[in-house]
Amino acid sequence: MPRTPSPETAPAREPAAEDAGLSHGLKQRHLSMIALGGVIGAGLFVGSGSGIAAAGPAVVLDFAASGLLVMLVMRMLGEMSAARPASGSFSVHAEREVGGWAGFTVGWLFWVLLCVGVAVEAIGAAGIVSGWLPGVPSWAWVAVFMAFFCLTNLAAVRNFGEFEFWFAAIKVLAITAFLVIGVLAVCGLLPGTPAPGLSNLTGHGGFLPNGASGLVTGLLASVFAYGGLETVTIAAAESEDPRRSVAIAVRTAMWRIALFYVGSMAVIVTLVPWDDPAVVRPGPYVAVLDALNIPGAAQLMNVVVLIALLSAMNANIYGSSRMAHSLIARGHGPRALSRISGGVPRRAVLASCGFGFLAVLLSYWWPETVFSWLLNMVGAAVLVVWGFICVAQLRARRHLSAAELPVRMWAFPYLTYLALAAILAVLVLMTLDPANRVQLYFTAGLTLLLAVVGALRGRRPAAP
């Protein structure tokens, strides 16, 4: 069997045609930290509390299982993106391997997901700052955050890279410090804190206190906490060496998933009872630090959560603008937004920020109707994206040579089929919970609508 070439020796490939004109201002350190920062989001710091409350200590199994699925999906996406880097990432791969309608559907679905994410993150960040400065209304902070990150993304891609680099560095420092403190406490090495032993793992109803239904609910919560990793394959197209950058970033992201998610969940459920109300609010990390009598824990974690929200907001503006630009350049959107100036698709940035700000306004005007519908429409979107990635990778491997694959999917095609089956299983599990069922139906409706529109536009030729 021929030896798979390394990223350094693999043959070069011309950038995707739709990426002509984009700058290449991202360095390897930017890509590595973008990949790392994408793993550590507000979903980990806050959203994981709902999973713990549902599954109990068994949430560790949930995060391990969903983390394994994410690792497989990212490996597949990394294989295709390292072979053929493109700012449209999985949308380009889906168009090339499945058809124009598929690229149209998954691309615009992901764009809506990111733009709604911008709104949610802006609202969340404004809420934190308003708690510190109650004299300023939250909508004013939303406007400040939206304007600031819109302007930075309009300027140059290196601005995005630098912000994400330092945001990710702070998040990595915070989660690393938490893990070190937590492990010391678990081992009884933290002054003034006795080792908890297995009391929190086996007490309070046992390791699986809510049975299979709790395990399923925790699994769903853990799956959606992993969103954000896809941005690194979008950003790779604007790096100095796209093939090498995405290969390194994807490979190093694997062990970080296990360390940051599964490791921190294990520390949390060992140190505090899973049924402590503080696990849900103010959140599991604050609950642990408070239990260990760490002074200023709540405010410290609020700062970290604020940084995580702003980081995600910045990344979502970047990712949505590049996805929109790629779609438009491939004939899937209004040409008026396709112009690039200074190496930046500025009209696409403005369009993405505009949609995000509109979503913010909808949250104030019609929070229980229109904004709620938007949230539901993107509730299961990441699973649809992952499904398209699996199908595209299965088809792409047929015509990619070993020399074109600096990153290769493990045990192909068996693990690809396993990942696809797992995604379908999660979708089925969503039908068992009323709230998740609503999200599934709304997302299915939006996906079907986009697919019909894409098909009516005519089957597009394969991307170059």
CSV table of C-alpha atoms in Angstrom, one decimal:
chain,number,residue,atom,x,y,z
A,1,MET,CA,0.0,0.0,0.0
A,2,PRO,CA,1.5,3.4,-0.9
A,3,ARG,CA,2.5,5.7,1.9
A,4,THR,CA,0.2,8.7,2.4
A,5,PRO,CA,2.2,11.9,1.8
A,6,SER,CA,2.5,14.4,4.5
A,7,PRO,CA,1.0,17.9,4.1
A,8,GLU,CA,4.4,19.2,3.3
A,9,THR,CA,5.1,16.8,0.4
A,10,ALA,CA,1.5,16.5,-1.0
A,11,PRO,CA,1.1,18.1,-4.4
A,12,ALA,CA,-0.2,21.6,-4.5
A,13,ARG,CA,-3.6,22.4,-5.8
A,14,GLU,CA,-4.9,25.7,-7.2
A,15,PRO,CA,-7.3,27.5,-4.9
A,16,ALA,CA,-11.0,27.1,-5.7
A,17,ALA,CA,-12.1,29.5,-8.5
A,18,GLU,CA,-14.7,31.2,-6.2
A,19,ASP,CA,-11.9,32.1,-3.8
A,20,ALA,CA,-10.0,34.2,-6.3
A,21,GLY,CA,-9.4,37.6,-4.9
A,22,LEU,CA,-9.6,36.6,-1.2
A,23,SER,CA,-6.5,37.5,0.8
A,24,HIS,CA,-4.3,34.9,2.5
A,25,GLY,CA,-3.6,36.7,5.7
A,26,LEU,CA,-4.2,33.9,8.2
A,27,LYS,CA,-1.1,32.2,9.7
A,28,GLN,CA,-0.8,28.7,11.1
A,29,ARG,CA,-1.0,30.0,14.6
A,30,HIS,CA,-4.4,31.7,13.7
A,31,LEU,CA,-5.7,28.4,12.3
A,32,SER,CA,-4.6,26.3,15.2
A,33,MET,CA,-6.2,28.7,17.7
A,34,ILE,CA,-9.4,29.0,15.6
A,35,ALA,CA,-9.7,25.2,15.7
A,36,LEU,CA,-9.1,25.2,19.4
A,37,GLY,CA,-11.4,28.2,20.1
A,38,GLY,CA,-14.1,26.5,18.1
A,39,VAL,CA,-14.2,23.7,20.6
A,40,ILE,CA,-14.4,25.9,23.7
A,41,GLY,CA,-17.7,27.8,23.4
A,42,ALA,CA,-20.5,29.1,25.5
A,43,GLY,CA,-22.2,25.8,25.0
A,44,LEU,CA,-19.4,24.2,27.1
A,45,PHE,CA,-19.4,26.8,29.8
A,46,VAL,CA,-23.1,27.2,30.2
A,47,GLY,CA,-25.1,24.9,28.0
A,48,SER,CA,-23.5,21.7,29.4
A,49,GLY,CA,-25.4,22.3,32.6
A,50,SER,CA,-28.7,21.1,31.1
A,51,GLY,CA,-27.0,17.9,30.0
A,52,ILE,CA,-25.7,17.3,33.5
A,53,ALA,CA,-29.1,17.9,35.0
A,54,ALA,CA,-30.7,15.4,32.6
A,55,ALA,CA,-28.2,12.6,32.6
A,56,GLY,CA,-26.4,13.0,35.9
A,57,PRO,CA,-22.8,11.6,36.1
A,58,ALA,CA,-23.5,9.6,33.0
A,59,VAL,CA,-23.2,12.9,31.0
A,60,VAL,CA,-19.6,11.9,30.7
A,61,LEU,CA,-20.7,9.0,28.5
A,62,ASP,CA,-22.9,11.4,26.5
A,63,PHE,CA,-20.0,13.8,25.8
A,64,ALA,CA,-17.6,11.0,25.0
A,65,ALA,CA,-20.1,9.5,22.4
A,66,SER,CA,-21.0,12.8,20.8
A,67,GLY,CA,-17.3,13.8,20.9
A,68,LEU,CA,-16.4,10.7,19.0
A,69,LEU,CA,-19.0,11.5,16.4
A,70,VAL,CA,-17.6,15.1,16.0
A,71,MET,CA,-14.1,13.7,15.7
A,72,LEU,CA,-15.3,11.4,12.8
A,73,VAL,CA,-17.1,14.3,11.1
A,74,MET,CA,-14.2,16.6,11.4
A,75,ARG,CA,-11.8,13.9,10.1
A,76,MET,CA,-14.0,13.5,7.0
A,77,LEU,CA,-14.3,17.3,6.5
A,78,GLY,CA,-10.6,17.6,7.0
A,79,GLU,CA,-9.9,15.0,4.4
A,80,MET,CA,-11.9,16.9,1.8
A,81,SER,CA,-10.8,20.4,2.8
A,82,ALA,CA,-7.1,19.5,2.9
A,83,ALA,CA,-7.4,17.9,-0.6
A,84,ARG,CA,-9.4,20.8,-2.0
A,85,PRO,CA,-9.5,23.9,0.2
A,86,ALA,CA,-12.4,26.3,-0.4
A,87,SER,CA,-14.0,29.0,1.6
A,88,GLY,CA,-17.3,27.3,0.9
A,89,SER,CA,-16.0,24.2,2.7
A,90,PHE,CA,-18.6,21.5,2.9
A,91,SER,CA,-21.0,23.4,0.6
A,92,VAL,CA,-18.5,23.2,-2.2
A,93,HIS,CA,-17.8,19.5,-1.4
A,94,ALA,CA,-21.6,18.7,-1.4
A,95,GLU,CA,-22.0,20.6,-4.7
A,96,ARG,CA,-19.2,18.7,-6.3
A,97,GLU,CA,-20.1,15.3,-5.1
A,98,VAL,CA,-23.9,15.4,-4.7
A,99,GLY,CA,-25.1,18.2,-7.0
A,100,GLY,CA,-25.8,21.9,-7.2
A,101,TRP,CA,-29.0,21.6,-5.1
A,102,ALA,CA,-27.0,20.0,-2.3
A,103,GLY,CA,-24.4,22.8,-2.2
A,104,PHE,CA,-27.2,25.4,-2.3
A,105,THR,CA,-29.1,23.7,0.5
A,106,VAL,CA,-26.4,23.0,3.0
A,107,GLY,CA,-24.6,26.4,2.3
A,108,TRP,CA,-27.6,28.6,2.9
A,109,LEU,CA,-28.8,26.5,5.8
A,110,PHE,CA,-25.4,27.0,7.4
A,111,TRP,CA,-25.5,30.7,6.6
A,112,VAL,CA,-28.8,31.1,8.4
A,113,LEU,CA,-27.5,29.1,11.3
A,114,LEU,CA,-24.5,31.3,11.7
A,115,CYS,CA,-26.4,34.6,11.3
A,116,VAL,CA,-29.0,33.5,14.0
A,117,GLY,CA,-26.0,32.5,16.1
A,118,VAL,CA,-24.6,36.0,15.8
A,119,ALA,CA,-27.9,37.4,17.2
A,120,VAL,CA,-28.1,34.9,20.0
A,121,GLU,CA,-24.5,35.6,21.0
A,122,ALA,CA,-24.9,39.3,20.8
A,123,ILE,CA,-27.9,39.2,23.1
A,124,GLY,CA,-26.2,36.9,25.5
A,125,ALA,CA,-23.0,39.1,25.7
A,126,ALA,CA,-25.2,42.2,26.1
A,127,GLY,CA,-27.0,40.6,29.0
A,128,ILE,CA,-23.8,39.9,30.8
A,129,VAL,CA,-22.4,43.4,30.4
A,130,SER,CA,-25.8,44.9,31.3
A,131,GLY,CA,-25.5,43.1,34.6
A,132,TRP,CA,-22.3,44.9,35.3
A,133,LEU,CA,-23.5,48.3,34.0
A,134,PRO,CA,-27.3,48.3,34.5
A,135,GLY,CA,-27.6,52.0,33.5
A,136,VAL,CA,-27.0,51.1,29.9
A,137,PRO,CA,-29.8,49.2,28.1
A,138,SER,CA,-28.9,45.8,26.6
A,139,TRP,CA,-29.9,46.9,23.1
A,140,ALA,CA,-27.1,49.5,23.2
A,141,TRP,CA,-24.5,46.8,24.0
A,142,VAL,CA,-25.9,44.7,21.1
A,143,ALA,CA,-25.4,47.6,18.8
A,144,VAL,CA,-21.9,48.2,20.0
A,145,PHE,CA,-20.8,44.5,19.6
A,146,MET,CA,-22.5,44.2,16.2
A,147,ALA,CA,-20.8,47.4,14.9
A,148,PHE,CA,-17.4,46.6,16.3
A,149,PHE,CA,-17.1,43.1,14.9
A,150,CYS,CA,-18.7,44.1,11.6
A,151,LEU,CA,-16.0,46.8,11.2
A,152,THR,CA,-13.2,44.4,12.1
A,153,ASN,CA,-14.4,41.8,9.6
A,154,LEU,CA,-14.7,44.5,6.9
A,155,ALA,CA,-11.1,45.6,7.4
A,156,ALA,CA,-8.9,42.6,6.8
A,157,VAL,CA,-9.0,38.8,7.5
A,158,ARG,CA,-5.9,39.1,9.7
A,159,ASN,CA,-8.1,41.2,12.1
A,160,PHE,CA,-10.4,38.3,12.5
A,161,GLY,CA,-7.4,36.0,12.9
A,162,GLU,CA,-5.8,38.1,15.6
A,163,PHE,CA,-9.1,38.5,17.6
A,164,GLU,CA,-9.8,34.8,17.5
A,165,PHE,CA,-6.2,34.0,18.4
A,166,TRP,CA,-6.4,36.0,21.6
A,167,PHE,CA,-9.9,35.0,22.4
A,168,ALA,CA,-9.0,31.4,22.1
A,169,ALA,CA,-5.9,31.9,24.1
A,170,ILE,CA,-7.9,33.3,27.0
A,171,LYS,CA,-10.4,30.4,26.8
A,172,VAL,CA,-7.7,27.8,26.7
A,173,LEU,CA,-6.0,29.4,29.7
A,174,ALA,CA,-9.4,29.4,31.6
A,175,ILE,CA,-10.3,25.8,30.8
A,176,THR,CA,-6.8,24.6,31.5
A,177,ALA,CA,-6.7,26.4,34.9
A,178,PHE,CA,-10.1,24.9,35.7
A,179,LEU,CA,-8.9,21.4,34.9
A,180,VAL,CA,-5.7,21.7,36.9
A,181,ILE,CA,-7.7,23.0,39.9
A,182,GLY,CA,-10.3,20.4,39.5
A,183,VAL,CA,-7.9,17.5,39.3
A,184,LEU,CA,-6.1,18.7,42.4
A,185,ALA,CA,-9.4,18.9,44.2
A,186,VAL,CA,-10.4,15.4,43.0
A,187,CYS,CA,-7.1,14.0,44.3
A,188,GLY,CA,-7.4,15.9,47.6
A,189,LEU,CA,-4.4,18.0,46.9
A,190,LEU,CA,-6.2,21.4,47.1
A,191,PRO,CA,-5.6,23.0,50.5
A,192,GLY,CA,-8.8,23.0,52.6
A,193,THR,CA,-10.7,20.8,50.3
A,194,PRO,CA,-11.1,17.0,51.1
A,195,ALA,CA,-11.2,14.6,48.2
A,196,PRO,CA,-14.8,13.8,47.2
A,197,GLY,CA,-14.2,10.2,46.3
A,198,LEU,CA,-17.1,8.5,44.5
A,199,SER,CA,-19.8,10.1,46.6
A,200,ASN,CA,-21.1,12.4,43.8
A,201,LEU,CA,-20.8,9.7,41.1
A,202,THR,CA,-22.7,6.9,43.0
A,203,GLY,CA,-24.9,8.9,45.3
A,204,HIS,CA,-27.9,11.1,44.5
A,205,GLY,CA,-29.6,8.4,42.5
A,206,GLY,CA,-26.5,6.7,41.2
A,207,PHE,CA,-24.4,7.1,38.0
A,208,LEU,CA,-27.5,7.0,35.8
A,209,PRO,CA,-30.2,8.6,38.0
A,210,ASN,CA,-32.8,9.3,35.3
A,211,GLY,CA,-32.4,6.1,33.3
A,212,ALA,CA,-32.3,5.9,29.6
A,213,SER,CA,-34.5,8.9,28.9
A,214,GLY,CA,-32.1,11.1,30.9
A,215,LEU,CA,-29.1,9.7,29.0
A,216,VAL,CA,-30.8,10.5,25.7
A,217,THR,CA,-31.6,14.0,26.7
A,218,GLY,CA,-28.0,14.5,27.8
A,219,LEU,CA,-26.8,13.1,24.5
A,220,LEU,CA,-28.8,15.6,22.5
A,221,ALA,CA,-27.5,18.5,24.7
A,222,SER,CA,-23.9,17.3,24.3
A,223,VAL,CA,-24.2,17.0,20.5
A,224,PHE,CA,-25.3,20.7,20.0
A,225,ALA,CA,-22.6,21.9,22.4
A,226,TYR,CA,-19.9,20.9,19.9
A,227,GLY,CA,-20.9,23.3,17.1
A,228,GLY,CA,-18.3,25.7,15.8
A,229,LEU,CA,-15.5,23.4,14.6
A,230,GLU,CA,-16.5,23.7,11.0
A,231,THR,CA,-15.2,27.3,10.8
A,232,VAL,CA,-11.6,26.2,10.7
A,233,THR,CA,-12.1,24.6,7.3
A,234,ILE,CA,-13.7,27.8,6.0
A,235,ALA,CA,-10.8,29.9,7.3
A,236,ALA,CA,-8.2,27.6,5.9
A,237,ALA,CA,-8.9,28.8,2.4
A,238,GLU,CA,-7.5,32.2,3.4
A,239,SER,CA,-4.3,30.9,5.1
A,240,GLU,CA,-0.8,31.0,3.8
A,241,ASP,CA,-0.7,27.3,3.1
A,242,PRO,CA,-4.3,26.0,3.0
A,243,ARG,CA,-3.5,22.3,2.7
A,244,ARG,CA,-1.0,22.2,5.4
A,245,SER,CA,-2.9,24.5,7.7
A,246,VAL,CA,-6.2,22.5,7.7
A,247,ALA,CA,-4.4,19.2,8.0
A,248,ILE,CA,-2.6,20.3,11.2
A,249,ALA,CA,-5.6,22.1,12.6
A,250,VAL,CA,-7.9,19.1,12.2
A,251,ARG,CA,-5.4,16.6,13.6
A,252,THR,CA,-4.7,18.6,16.7
A,253,ALA,CA,-8.4,19.3,17.3
A,254,MET,CA,-9.0,15.6,18.0
A,255,TRP,CA,-7.3,15.2,21.4
A,256,ARG,CA,-8.5,18.7,22.5
A,257,ILE,CA,-12.1,17.5,22.3
A,258,ALA,CA,-11.5,14.7,24.7
A,259,LEU,CA,-9.5,16.8,27.0
A,260,PHE,CA,-11.7,19.9,27.3
A,261,TYR,CA,-15.2,18.4,27.0
A,262,VAL,CA,-15.0,14.9,28.4
A,263,GLY,CA,-12.3,15.8,30.9
A,264,SER,CA,-14.1,18.8,32.3
A,265,MET,CA,-17.4,16.9,32.5
A,266,ALA,CA,-15.7,14.2,34.5
A,267,VAL,CA,-14.2,16.8,36.9
A,268,ILE,CA,-17.6,18.6,37.4
A,269,VAL,CA,-19.7,15.5,38.2
A,270,THR,CA,-17.0,14.2,40.6
A,271,LEU,CA,-16.8,17.5,42.5
A,272,VAL,CA,-20.4,18.6,42.7
A,273,PRO,CA,-23.8,16.7,43.0
A,274,TRP,CA,-25.4,16.6,39.5
A,275,ASP,CA,-28.8,17.7,41.0
A,276,ASP,CA,-27.4,20.9,42.5
A,277,PRO,CA,-29.5,23.7,41.1
A,278,ALA,CA,-26.4,25.8,40.6
A,279,VAL,CA,-25.2,23.4,37.9
A,280,VAL,CA,-27.9,24.8,35.6
A,281,ARG,CA,-27.7,28.4,36.8
A,282,PRO,CA,-25.3,30.0,37.1
A,283,GLY,CA,-23.6,27.0,35.4
A,284,PRO,CA,-21.5,23.9,36.1
A,285,TYR,CA,-18.1,25.7,36.1
A,286,VAL,CA,-19.2,28.4,38.5
A,287,ALA,CA,-20.8,25.7,40.7
A,288,VAL,CA,-17.5,23.9,41.0
A,289,LEU,CA,-15.5,27.0,41.7
A,290,ASP,CA,-18.0,28.1,44.3
A,291,ALA,CA,-18.0,24.6,46.0
A,292,LEU,CA,-14.2,24.9,46.2
A,293,ASN,CA,-14.5,28.4,47.7
A,294,ILE,CA,-12.6,30.1,44.9
A,295,PRO,CA,-13.2,33.8,45.5
A,296,GLY,CA,-14.8,35.8,42.7
A,297,ALA,CA,-15.7,32.6,40.8
A,298,ALA,CA,-19.0,33.8,39.4
A,299,GLN,CA,-17.6,37.0,38.0
A,300,LEU,CA,-14.5,35.3,36.7
A,301,MET,CA,-16.6,32.8,34.8
A,302,ASN,CA,-18.9,35.6,33.5
A,303,VAL,CA,-15.8,37.2,32.0
A,304,VAL,CA,-14.8,33.9,30.3
A,305,VAL,CA,-18.4,33.3,29.1
A,306,LEU,CA,-18.5,36.9,27.7
A,307,ILE,CA,-15.2,36.2,25.8
A,308,ALA,CA,-16.6,32.9,24.5
A,309,LEU,CA,-19.7,34.6,23.3
A,310,LEU,CA,-17.8,37.4,21.6
A,311,SER,CA,-15.4,34.9,20.1
A,312,ALA,CA,-18.3,32.9,18.6
A,313,MET,CA,-19.9,36.1,17.4
A,314,ASN,CA,-16.8,37.1,15.6
A,315,ALA,CA,-16.3,33.7,14.1
A,316,ASN,CA,-19.9,33.4,12.9
A,317,ILE,CA,-19.7,36.8,11.2
A,318,TYR,CA,-16.6,35.6,9.4
A,319,GLY,CA,-17.9,32.2,8.6
A,320,SER,CA,-21.3,33.4,7.3
A,321,SER,CA,-19.7,36.0,5.1
A,322,ARG,CA,-17.3,33.6,3.5
A,323,MET,CA,-20.0,31.0,3.0
A,324,ALA,CA,-22.3,33.6,1.4
A,325,HIS,CA,-19.5,34.8,-0.8
A,326,SER,CA,-18.7,31.2,-2.0
A,327,LEU,CA,-22.4,30.5,-2.7
A,328,ILE,CA,-22.8,33.8,-4.7
A,329,ALA,CA,-19.6,33.2,-6.6
A,330,ARG,CA,-21.0,29.7,-7.6
A,331,GLY,CA,-24.2,31.3,-8.9
A,332,HIS,CA,-26.3,30.5,-5.8
A,333,GLY,CA,-27.1,34.1,-4.8
A,334,PRO,CA,-27.4,37.7,-5.9
A,335,ARG,CA,-24.3,38.8,-7.9
A,336,ALA,CA,-24.6,42.3,-6.3
A,337,LEU,CA,-23.0,40.9,-3.1
A,338,SER,CA,-20.1,39.1,-4.8
A,339,ARG,CA,-17.6,42.0,-5.0
A,340,ILE,CA,-14.3,41.6,-3.2
A,341,SER,CA,-12.3,44.7,-2.2
A,342,GLY,CA,-9.0,44.6,-0.2
A,343,GLY,CA,-9.2,40.8,-0.2
A,344,VAL,CA,-12.4,40.9,1.8
A,345,PRO,CA,-16.0,40.1,0.5
A,346,ARG,CA,-17.3,43.3,2.2
A,347,ARG,CA,-20.8,43.2,0.8
A,348,ALA,CA,-21.2,39.6,2.0
A,349,VAL,CA,-20.0,40.7,5.5
A,350,LEU,CA,-22.6,43.5,5.5
A,351,ALA,CA,-25.3,41.2,4.4
A,352,SER,CA,-24.5,38.7,7.1
A,353,CYS,CA,-24.3,41.3,9.8
A,354,GLY,CA,-27.5,42.8,8.5
A,355,PHE,CA,-29.4,39.5,8.8
A,356,GLY,CA,-27.9,39.0,12.3
A,357,PHE,CA,-29.0,42.4,13.4
A,358,LEU,CA,-32.5,41.8,12.0
A,359,ALA,CA,-32.7,38.7,14.0
A,360,VAL,CA,-31.8,40.7,17.1
A,361,LEU,CA,-34.6,43.1,16.4
A,362,LEU,CA,-37.0,40.2,15.9
A,363,SER,CA,-36.0,39.0,19.4
A,364,TYR,CA,-37.2,42.3,20.8
A,365,TRP,CA,-40.3,42.7,18.6
A,366,TRP,CA,-41.6,39.1,18.4
A,367,PRO,CA,-39.6,37.0,20.8
A,368,GLU,CA,-42.3,34.3,21.1
A,369,THR,CA,-43.1,34.0,17.4
A,370,VAL,CA,-40.8,35.0,14.6
A,371,PHE,CA,-37.6,34.8,16.6
A,372,SER,CA,-38.6,31.5,18.2
A,373,TRP,CA,-39.3,30.2,14.7
A,374,LEU,CA,-35.8,31.2,13.6
A,375,LEU,CA,-34.3,29.4,16.5
A,376,ASN,CA,-36.3,26.3,15.8
A,377,MET,CA,-35.4,26.4,12.1
A,378,VAL,CA,-31.7,26.1,12.9
A,379,GLY,CA,-32.1,23.9,15.9
A,380,ALA,CA,-31.0,20.7,14.1
A,381,ALA,CA,-29.1,22.4,11.2
A,382,VAL,CA,-25.7,21.2,12.4
A,383,LEU,CA,-26.9,17.6,12.1
A,384,VAL,CA,-28.0,18.2,8.5
A,385,VAL,CA,-24.6,19.7,7.7
A,386,TRP,CA,-22.8,16.7,9.2
A,387,GLY,CA,-25.0,14.4,7.2
A,388,PHE,CA,-24.1,16.1,4.0
A,389,ILE,CA,-20.4,15.9,5.0
A,390,CYS,CA,-20.6,12.2,5.4
A,391,VAL,CA,-22.3,11.6,2.0
A,392,ALA,CA,-19.9,14.0,0.2
A,393,GLN,CA,-16.9,12.2,1.7
A,394,LEU,CA,-18.2,8.8,0.7
A,395,ARG,CA,-18.5,10.0,-2.9
A,396,ALA,CA,-15.3,12.1,-3.0
A,397,ARG,CA,-13.0,9.2,-2.0
A,398,ARG,CA,-13.9,7.5,-5.3
A,399,HIS,CA,-11.9,10.0,-7.4
A,400,LEU,CA,-9.3,11.4,-5.0
A,401,SER,CA,-5.9,9.7,-5.2
A,402,ALA,CA,-3.7,8.9,-2.2
A,403,ALA,CA,-1.4,11.8,-3.2
A,404,GLU,CA,-4.2,14.3,-2.8
A,405,LEU,CA,-5.0,13.2,0.8
A,406,PRO,CA,-2.7,14.6,3.4
A,407,VAL,CA,-5.5,13.8,5.9
A,408,ARG,CA,-7.4,10.5,5.5
A,409,MET,CA,-10.5,9.2,7.2
A,410,TRP,CA,-9.9,6.3,9.5
A,411,ALA,CA,-11.1,2.8,8.5
A,412,PHE,CA,-12.9,4.1,5.4
A,413,PRO,CA,-15.7,3.5,4.6
A,414,TYR,CA,-16.8,1.7,7.8
A,415,LEU,CA,-16.4,4.7,10.2
A,416,THR,CA,-18.0,7.0,7.6
A,417,TYR,CA,-21.1,4.8,7.5
A,418,LEU,CA,-21.0,4.5,11.3
A,419,ALA,CA,-21.0,8.3,11.7
A,420,LEU,CA,-23.9,8.6,9.2
A,421,ALA,CA,-25.9,6.0,11.1
A,422,ALA,CA,-25.2,7.9,14.4
A,423,ILE,CA,-26.4,11.2,12.9
A,424,LEU,CA,-29.6,9.5,11.8
A,425,ALA,CA,-30.0,7.9,15.2
A,426,VAL,CA,-29.7,11.3,16.9
A,427,LEU,CA,-32.4,12.7,14.5
A,428,VAL,CA,-34.7,9.8,15.5
A,429,LEU,CA,-34.0,10.4,19.2
A,430,MET,CA,-35.0,14.1,18.7
A,431,THR,CA,-38.5,12.9,17.9
A,432,LEU,CA,-38.9,11.5,21.4
A,433,ASP,CA,-38.7,14.9,23.1
A,434,PRO,CA,-41.4,17.5,22.4
A,435,ALA,CA,-39.1,20.5,22.4
A,436,ASN,CA,-36.5,18.8,20.2
A,437,ARG,CA,-39.2,17.4,18.0
A,438,VAL,CA,-40.4,20.9,17.2
A,439,GLN,CA,-36.8,22.0,16.3
A,440,LEU,CA,-36.5,18.9,14.1
A,441,TYR,CA,-39.6,19.6,12.1
A,442,PHE,CA,-38.8,23.3,11.7
A,443,THR,CA,-35.3,22.5,10.5
A,444,ALA,CA,-36.6,19.8,8.2
A,445,GLY,CA,-39.0,22.3,6.7
A,446,LEU,CA,-36.3,24.9,6.0
A,447,THR,CA,-34.0,22.2,4.6
A,448,LEU,CA,-36.8,21.0,2.3
A,449,LEU,CA,-37.6,24.5,1.1
A,450,LEU,CA,-34.0,25.2,0.3
A,451,ALA,CA,-33.6,21.9,-1.5
A,452,VAL,CA,-36.7,22.7,-3.6
A,453,VAL,CA,-35.4,26.1,-4.5
A,454,GLY,CA,-32.0,24.7,-5.3
A,455,ALA,CA,-33.5,22.1,-7.5
A,456,LEU,CA,-35.7,24.6,-9.3
A,457,ARG,CA,-32.7,26.8,-10.1
A,458,GLY,CA,-31.4,23.9,-12.2
A,459,ARG,CA,-28.7,21.4,-11.5
A,460,ARG,CA,-25.4,23.3,-11.4
A,461,PRO,CA,-22.2,21.9,-13.0
A,462,ALA,CA,-19.7,20.4,-10.5
A,463,ALA,CA,-17.5,23.0,-8.8
A,464,PRO,CA,-14.0,23.3,-10.4
